[in-house]
Coordinates of C-alpha atoms and ligand atoms in Angstrom, one line a residue:
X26 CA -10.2 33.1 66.3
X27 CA -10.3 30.4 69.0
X28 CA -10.3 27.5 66.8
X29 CA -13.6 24.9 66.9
X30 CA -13.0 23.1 69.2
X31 CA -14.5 24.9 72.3
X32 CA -18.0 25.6 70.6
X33 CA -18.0 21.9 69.6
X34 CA -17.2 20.7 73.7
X35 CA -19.5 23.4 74.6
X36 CA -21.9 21.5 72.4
X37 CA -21.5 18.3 74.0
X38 CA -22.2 20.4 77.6
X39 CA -25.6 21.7 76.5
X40 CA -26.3 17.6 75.1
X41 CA -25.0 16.5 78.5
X42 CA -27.8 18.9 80.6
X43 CA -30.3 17.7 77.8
X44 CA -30.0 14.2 78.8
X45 CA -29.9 14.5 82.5
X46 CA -33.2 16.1 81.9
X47 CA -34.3 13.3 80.3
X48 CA -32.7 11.1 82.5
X49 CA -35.0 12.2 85.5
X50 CA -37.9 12.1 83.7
X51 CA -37.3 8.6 83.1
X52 CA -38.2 5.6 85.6
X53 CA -35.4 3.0 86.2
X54 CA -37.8 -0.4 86.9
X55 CA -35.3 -2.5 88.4
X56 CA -36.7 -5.8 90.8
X57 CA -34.4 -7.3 93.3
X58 CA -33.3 -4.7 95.8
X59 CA -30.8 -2.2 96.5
X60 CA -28.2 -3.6 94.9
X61 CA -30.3 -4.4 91.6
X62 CA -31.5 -1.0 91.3
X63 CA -27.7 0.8 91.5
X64 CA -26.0 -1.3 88.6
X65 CA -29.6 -0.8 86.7
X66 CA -29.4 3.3 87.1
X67 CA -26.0 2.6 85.9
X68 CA -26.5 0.4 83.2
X69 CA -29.3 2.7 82.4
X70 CA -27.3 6.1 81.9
X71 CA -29.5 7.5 84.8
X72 CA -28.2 9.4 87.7
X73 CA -27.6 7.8 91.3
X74 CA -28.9 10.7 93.6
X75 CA -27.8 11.0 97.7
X76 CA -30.6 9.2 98.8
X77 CA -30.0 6.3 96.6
X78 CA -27.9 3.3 97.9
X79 CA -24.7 3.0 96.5
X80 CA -21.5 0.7 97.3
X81 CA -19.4 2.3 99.9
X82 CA -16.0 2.1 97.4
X83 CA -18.3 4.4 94.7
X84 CA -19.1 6.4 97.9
X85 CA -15.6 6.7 98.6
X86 CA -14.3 7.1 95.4
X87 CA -16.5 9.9 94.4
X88 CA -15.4 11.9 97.9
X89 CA -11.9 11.7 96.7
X90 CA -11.9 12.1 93.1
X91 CA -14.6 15.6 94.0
X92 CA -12.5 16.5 96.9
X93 CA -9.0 16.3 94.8
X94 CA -10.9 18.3 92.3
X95 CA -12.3 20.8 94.2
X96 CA -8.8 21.3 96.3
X97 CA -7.7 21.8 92.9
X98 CA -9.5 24.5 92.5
X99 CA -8.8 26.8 95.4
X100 CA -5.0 25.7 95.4
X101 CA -5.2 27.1 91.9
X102 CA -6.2 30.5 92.7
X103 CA -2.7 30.5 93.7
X104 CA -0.5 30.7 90.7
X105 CA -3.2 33.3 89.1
X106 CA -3.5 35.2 91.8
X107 CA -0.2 36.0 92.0
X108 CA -0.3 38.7 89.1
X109 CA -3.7 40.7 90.3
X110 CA -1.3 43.1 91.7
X111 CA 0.4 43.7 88.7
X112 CA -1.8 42.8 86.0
X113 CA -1.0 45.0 82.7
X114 CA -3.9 46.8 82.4
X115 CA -7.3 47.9 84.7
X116 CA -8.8 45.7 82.3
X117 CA -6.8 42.8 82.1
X118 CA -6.7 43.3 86.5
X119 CA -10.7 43.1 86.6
X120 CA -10.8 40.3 83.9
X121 CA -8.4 38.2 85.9
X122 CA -9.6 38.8 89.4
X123 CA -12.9 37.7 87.9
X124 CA -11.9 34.7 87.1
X125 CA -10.3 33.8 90.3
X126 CA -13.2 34.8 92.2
X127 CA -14.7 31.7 89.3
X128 CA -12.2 29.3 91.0
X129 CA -13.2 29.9 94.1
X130 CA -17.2 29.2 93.0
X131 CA -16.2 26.1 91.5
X132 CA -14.9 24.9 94.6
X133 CA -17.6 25.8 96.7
X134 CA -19.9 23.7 93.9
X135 CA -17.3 21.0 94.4
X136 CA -17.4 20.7 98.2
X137 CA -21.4 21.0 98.2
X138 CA -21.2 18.0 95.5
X139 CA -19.2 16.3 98.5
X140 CA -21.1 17.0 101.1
X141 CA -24.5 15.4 99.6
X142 CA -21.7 11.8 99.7
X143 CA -22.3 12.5 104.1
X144 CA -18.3 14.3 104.7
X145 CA -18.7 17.8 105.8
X146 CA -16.2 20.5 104.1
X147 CA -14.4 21.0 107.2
X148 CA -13.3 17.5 107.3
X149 CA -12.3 17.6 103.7
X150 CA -10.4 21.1 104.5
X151 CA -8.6 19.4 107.2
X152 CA -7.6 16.3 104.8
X153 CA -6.2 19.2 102.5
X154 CA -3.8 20.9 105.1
X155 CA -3.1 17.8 106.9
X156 CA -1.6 16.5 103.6
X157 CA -3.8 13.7 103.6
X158 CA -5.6 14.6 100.1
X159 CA -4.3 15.6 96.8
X160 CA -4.7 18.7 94.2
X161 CA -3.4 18.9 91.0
X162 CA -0.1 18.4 90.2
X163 CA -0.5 21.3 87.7
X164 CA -0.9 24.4 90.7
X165 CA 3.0 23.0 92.0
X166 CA 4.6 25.2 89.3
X167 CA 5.6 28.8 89.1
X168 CA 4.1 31.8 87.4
X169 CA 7.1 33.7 86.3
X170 CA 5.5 36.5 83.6
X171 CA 2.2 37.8 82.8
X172 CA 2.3 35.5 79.8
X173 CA 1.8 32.5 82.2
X174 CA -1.2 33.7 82.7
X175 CA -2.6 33.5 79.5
X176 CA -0.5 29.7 78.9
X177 CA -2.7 29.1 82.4
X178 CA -5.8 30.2 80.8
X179 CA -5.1 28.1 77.1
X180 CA -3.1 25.4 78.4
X181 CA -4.6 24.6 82.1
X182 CA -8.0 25.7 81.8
X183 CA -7.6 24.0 78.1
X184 CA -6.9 20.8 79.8
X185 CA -9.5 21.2 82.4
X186 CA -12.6 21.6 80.0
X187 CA -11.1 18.4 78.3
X188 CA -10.9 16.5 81.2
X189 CA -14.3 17.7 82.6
X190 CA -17.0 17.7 79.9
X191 CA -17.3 14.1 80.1
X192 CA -17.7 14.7 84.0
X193 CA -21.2 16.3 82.9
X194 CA -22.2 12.6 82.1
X195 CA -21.1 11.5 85.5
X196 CA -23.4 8.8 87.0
X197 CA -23.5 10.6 90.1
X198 CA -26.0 13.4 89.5
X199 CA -24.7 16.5 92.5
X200 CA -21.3 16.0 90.8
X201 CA -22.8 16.0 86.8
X202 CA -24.8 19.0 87.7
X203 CA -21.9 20.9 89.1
X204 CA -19.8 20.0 86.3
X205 CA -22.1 21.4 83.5
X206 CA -22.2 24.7 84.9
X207 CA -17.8 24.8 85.5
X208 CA -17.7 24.0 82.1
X209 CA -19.8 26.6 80.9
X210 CA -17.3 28.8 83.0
X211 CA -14.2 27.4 82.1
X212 CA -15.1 28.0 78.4
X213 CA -14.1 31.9 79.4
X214 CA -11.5 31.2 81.1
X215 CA -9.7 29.8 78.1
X216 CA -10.6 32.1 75.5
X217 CA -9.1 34.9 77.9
X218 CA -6.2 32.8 78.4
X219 CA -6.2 32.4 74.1
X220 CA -6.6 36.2 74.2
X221 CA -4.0 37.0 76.3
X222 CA -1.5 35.0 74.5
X223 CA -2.7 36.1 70.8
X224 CA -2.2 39.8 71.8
X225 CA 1.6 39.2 72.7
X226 CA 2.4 36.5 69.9
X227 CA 1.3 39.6 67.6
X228 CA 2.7 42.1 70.1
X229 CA 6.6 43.1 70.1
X230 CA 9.3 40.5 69.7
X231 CA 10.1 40.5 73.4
X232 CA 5.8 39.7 74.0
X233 CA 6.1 36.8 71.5
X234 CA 9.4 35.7 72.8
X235 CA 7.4 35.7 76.5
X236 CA 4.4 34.0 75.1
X237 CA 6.5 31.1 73.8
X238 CA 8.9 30.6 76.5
X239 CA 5.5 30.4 78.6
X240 CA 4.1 27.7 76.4
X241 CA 7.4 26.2 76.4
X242 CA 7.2 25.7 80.4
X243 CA 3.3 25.0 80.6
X244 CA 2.6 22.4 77.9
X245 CA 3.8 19.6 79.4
X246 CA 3.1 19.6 83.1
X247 CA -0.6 20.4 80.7
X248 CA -0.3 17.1 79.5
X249 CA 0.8 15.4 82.7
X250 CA -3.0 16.6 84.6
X251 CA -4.7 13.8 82.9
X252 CA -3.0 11.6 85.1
X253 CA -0.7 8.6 84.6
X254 CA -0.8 6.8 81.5
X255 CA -3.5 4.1 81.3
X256 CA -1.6 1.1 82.1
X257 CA -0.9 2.7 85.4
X258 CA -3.9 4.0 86.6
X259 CA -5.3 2.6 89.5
X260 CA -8.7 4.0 89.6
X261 CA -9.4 4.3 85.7
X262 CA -11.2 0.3 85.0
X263 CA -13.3 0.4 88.5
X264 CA -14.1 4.6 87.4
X265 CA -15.0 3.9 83.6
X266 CA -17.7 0.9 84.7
X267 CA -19.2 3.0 87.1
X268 CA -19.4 5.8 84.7
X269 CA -17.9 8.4 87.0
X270 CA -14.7 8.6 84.3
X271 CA -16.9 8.3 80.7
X272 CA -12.6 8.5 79.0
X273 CA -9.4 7.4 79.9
X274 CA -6.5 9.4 80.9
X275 CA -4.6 8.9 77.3
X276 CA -7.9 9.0 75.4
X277 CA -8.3 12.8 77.2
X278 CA -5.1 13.6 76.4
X279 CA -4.7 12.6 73.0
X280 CA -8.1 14.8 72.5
X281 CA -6.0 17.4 74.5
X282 CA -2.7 17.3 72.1
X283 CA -5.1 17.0 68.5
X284 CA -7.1 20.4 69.9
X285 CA -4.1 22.3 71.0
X286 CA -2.3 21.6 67.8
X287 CA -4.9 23.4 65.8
X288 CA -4.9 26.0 67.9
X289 CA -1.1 26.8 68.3
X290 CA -1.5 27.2 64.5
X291 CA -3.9 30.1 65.2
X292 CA -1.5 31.7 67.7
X293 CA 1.8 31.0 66.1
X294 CA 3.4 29.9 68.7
X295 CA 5.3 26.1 68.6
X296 CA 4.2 23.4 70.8
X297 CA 7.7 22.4 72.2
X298 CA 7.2 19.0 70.9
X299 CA 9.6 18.2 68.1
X300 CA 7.8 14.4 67.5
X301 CA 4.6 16.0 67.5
X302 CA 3.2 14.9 63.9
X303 CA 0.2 13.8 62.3
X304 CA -0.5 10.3 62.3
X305 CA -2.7 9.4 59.2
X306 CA -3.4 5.6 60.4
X307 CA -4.5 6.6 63.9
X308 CA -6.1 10.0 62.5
X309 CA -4.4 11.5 65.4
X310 CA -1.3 13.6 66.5
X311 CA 1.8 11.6 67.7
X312 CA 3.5 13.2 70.7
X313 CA 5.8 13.0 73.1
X314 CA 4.8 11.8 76.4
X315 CA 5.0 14.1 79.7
X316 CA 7.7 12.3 82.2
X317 CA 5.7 10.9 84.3
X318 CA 8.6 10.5 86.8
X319 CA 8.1 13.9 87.7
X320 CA 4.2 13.5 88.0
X321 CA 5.0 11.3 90.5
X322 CA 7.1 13.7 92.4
X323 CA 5.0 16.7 92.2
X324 CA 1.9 14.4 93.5
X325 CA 3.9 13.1 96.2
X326 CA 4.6 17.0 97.0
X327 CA 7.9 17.2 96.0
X328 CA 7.3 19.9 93.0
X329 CA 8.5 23.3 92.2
X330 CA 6.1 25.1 94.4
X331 CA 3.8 22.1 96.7
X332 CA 5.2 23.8 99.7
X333 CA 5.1 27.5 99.2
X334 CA 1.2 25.9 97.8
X335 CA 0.4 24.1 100.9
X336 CA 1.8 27.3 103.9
X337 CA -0.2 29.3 101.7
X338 CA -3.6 28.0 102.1
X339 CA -2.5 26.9 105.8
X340 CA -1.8 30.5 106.6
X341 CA -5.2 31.9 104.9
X342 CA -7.2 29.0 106.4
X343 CA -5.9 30.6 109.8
X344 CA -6.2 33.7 108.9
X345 CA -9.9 33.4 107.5
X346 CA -10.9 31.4 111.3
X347 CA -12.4 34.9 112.8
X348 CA -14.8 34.7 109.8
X349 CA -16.0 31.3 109.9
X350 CA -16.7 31.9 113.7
X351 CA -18.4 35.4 112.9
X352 CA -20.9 33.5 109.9
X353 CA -21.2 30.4 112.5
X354 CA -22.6 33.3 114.9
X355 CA -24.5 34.7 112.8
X356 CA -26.1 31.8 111.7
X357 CA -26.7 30.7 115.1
X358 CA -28.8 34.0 116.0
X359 CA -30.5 34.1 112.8
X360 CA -31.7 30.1 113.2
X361 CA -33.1 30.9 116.5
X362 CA -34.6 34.3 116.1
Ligands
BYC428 N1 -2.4 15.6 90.0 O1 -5.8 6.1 89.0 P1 -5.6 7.5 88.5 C1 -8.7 23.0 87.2 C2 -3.5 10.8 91.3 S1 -8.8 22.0 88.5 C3 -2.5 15.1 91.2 O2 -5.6 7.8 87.1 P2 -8.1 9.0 88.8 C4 -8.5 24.4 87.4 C5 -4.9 10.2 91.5 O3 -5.6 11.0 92.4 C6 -8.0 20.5 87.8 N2 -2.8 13.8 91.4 O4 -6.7 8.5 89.2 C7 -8.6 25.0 88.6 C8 -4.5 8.9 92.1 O5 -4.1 9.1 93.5 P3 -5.0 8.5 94.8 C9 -8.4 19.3 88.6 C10 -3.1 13.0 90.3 O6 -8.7 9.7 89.9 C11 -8.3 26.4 88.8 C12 -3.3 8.5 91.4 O7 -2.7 9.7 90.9 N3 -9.3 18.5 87.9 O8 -8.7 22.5 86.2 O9 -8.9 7.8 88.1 C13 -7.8 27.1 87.8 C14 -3.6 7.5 90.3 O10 -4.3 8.1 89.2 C15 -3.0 13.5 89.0 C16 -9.9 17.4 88.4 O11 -9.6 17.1 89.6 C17 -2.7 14.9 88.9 N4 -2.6 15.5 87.7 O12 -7.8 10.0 87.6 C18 -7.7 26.5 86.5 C19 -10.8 16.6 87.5 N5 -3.4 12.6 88.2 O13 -6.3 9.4 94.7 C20 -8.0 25.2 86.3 C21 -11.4 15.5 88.2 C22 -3.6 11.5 88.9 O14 -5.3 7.1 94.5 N6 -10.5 14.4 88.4 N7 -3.4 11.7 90.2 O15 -4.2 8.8 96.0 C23 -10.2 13.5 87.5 O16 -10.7 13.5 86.4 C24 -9.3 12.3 87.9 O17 -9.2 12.3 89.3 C25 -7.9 12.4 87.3 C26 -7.1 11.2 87.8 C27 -8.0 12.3 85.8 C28 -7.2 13.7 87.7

């Protein structure tokens, strides 16, 4: 039912924990110092751990690339979130408040993969509110129906597992190892977003007509999270030889398009592309590009929703302060009983 595509990226996850393994059981014999010994981990597929040395820009390129992603995913407990309340069914509410609770995890993973690169959380969490660090442009846009949900869960969480099974190859090893096991979580969240959208594409007219308008609004801000296109991506050349990024932005998303379209078949439901078509030379789907224009904008936080995003998680940050004091307490008397 979910098309083979998600066993087969799945696969690749489990090869990606394989070779880690491997990885550490292997010796790196590099002569020449610090410097010497980085570029030969690299060269060598191995992992470069906190206490290694590493160049400052990989230092700091890491802590924003992890921090973006792991902003991403408490912002985006947002747009979900917003339908616990009035989820269709007890079982539909538990499944969906279980997966938030997921996005919440992978953050914490994501900030404890930061903190191993010497920032502490609370300085990140301060970048966040202070504006001063991104999330994905993809959490900026509404959730009008239940069916955005499960375009979320296909489309978003589709996107995501693209984008982030490479990441399990990442030379840095905290951020590879938290990677692996989000993936292995994400694979849930978008079957339950495939499920949701399968039950109303074969529900009444008025479900399918919700399921498609919701694809129709979700597919190409989907497209637009793998970034800007190559030829204007600043970090992509400098990422790809250190082996954080393993792919491209338009290599993810053309993997992206050629899985969705597959899949769409499965559902019934039209991609809102009318160029989308096979390409027999490139053995790969043509399609039209997202308008990047508008990536732009949302990133520089003038989308849809940034705002309503942003007080939001200012709001529960302040909200949440008596608890951080109470566990700091707590900890305090534990540490010196
Ligand atoms: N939105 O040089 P580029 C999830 C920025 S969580 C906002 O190509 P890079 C989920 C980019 O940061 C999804 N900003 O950058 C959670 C850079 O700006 P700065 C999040 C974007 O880093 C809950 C500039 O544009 N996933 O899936 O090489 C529920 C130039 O771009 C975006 C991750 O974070 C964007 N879409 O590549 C459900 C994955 N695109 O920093 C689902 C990890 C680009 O120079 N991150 N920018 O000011 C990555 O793989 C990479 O950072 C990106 C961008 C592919 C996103």
């Amino acid at each position: 039912m979910y098309g083979n595509d998600i066993p087969e990226l799945l696969g690749e996850v489990e090869a990606a924990e394989a070779a880690l393994r491997e990885a550490a059981a292997r010796d790196t014999e590099a002569t020449g110092g610090e410097v010497a010994y980085f570029e030969a981990v690299i060269q060598a597929d191995q992992k470069i751990e906190p206490r290694d040395w590493m160049p400052d820009s990989y230092r700091k390129t890491l802590i924003r690339q992890i921090a973006q992603h792991a902003h991403s995913e408490i912002i985006g407990m947002q747009p979900e979130g917003n339908w616990i309340s009035r989820a269709p069914t007890l079982k539909r509410k538990a499944i969906l408040l279980a997966k938030v609770q997921d996005e919440a995890g992978h953050g914490l993973y994501l900030y404890a993969a930061a903190e191993t690169l010497g920032v502490s959380r609370d300085e990140l969490v301060d970048k966040l509110l202070a504006g001063r660090q991104k999330y994905s442009s993809i959490f900026n846009y509404p959730t009008l129906t239940w069916a955005d949900v499960g375009a979320i869960g296909w489309l978003v969480d589709g996107a995501a597992i693209v984008n982030q099974v490479p990441l399990c190859r990442c030379s840095y090893g905290p951020y590879a190892r938290a990677m692996i096991r989000i993936c292995k979580e994400e694979s849930f969240h978008q079957r339950q977003g495939f499920e949701i959208l399968h039950t109303l594409s074969h529900g009444t007219g008025g479900q399918r007509a919700m399921a498609q308008d919701a694809v129709d609004r979700w597919w190409y801000p989907s497209l637009a999270m793998f970034g800007p296109p190559d030829a204007d991506s600043t970090h992509s050349e400098q990422s790809m030889a250190w082996k954080i990024k393993r792919f491209s932005n338009d290599e993810l998303r053309q993997r992206f398009v050629d899985m969705c379209v597959q899949q769409a078949g499965v559902l019934g439901l039209t991609l809102p592309d009318p160029d989308l078509r096979w390409n027999e030379d490139r053995q790969a789907y043509d399609f039209t590009q997202p308008d990047y224009d508008e990536l732009m904008q949302v990133i520089k936080g003038n989308g849809p929703c940034n705002r309503q995003r942003m007080a939001h998680r200012r709001r529960a940050h302040d909200e949440g302060a008596w608890v951080r004091e109470a566990a700091a307490a707590y900890a305090k008397k534990k540490a010196a009983a």
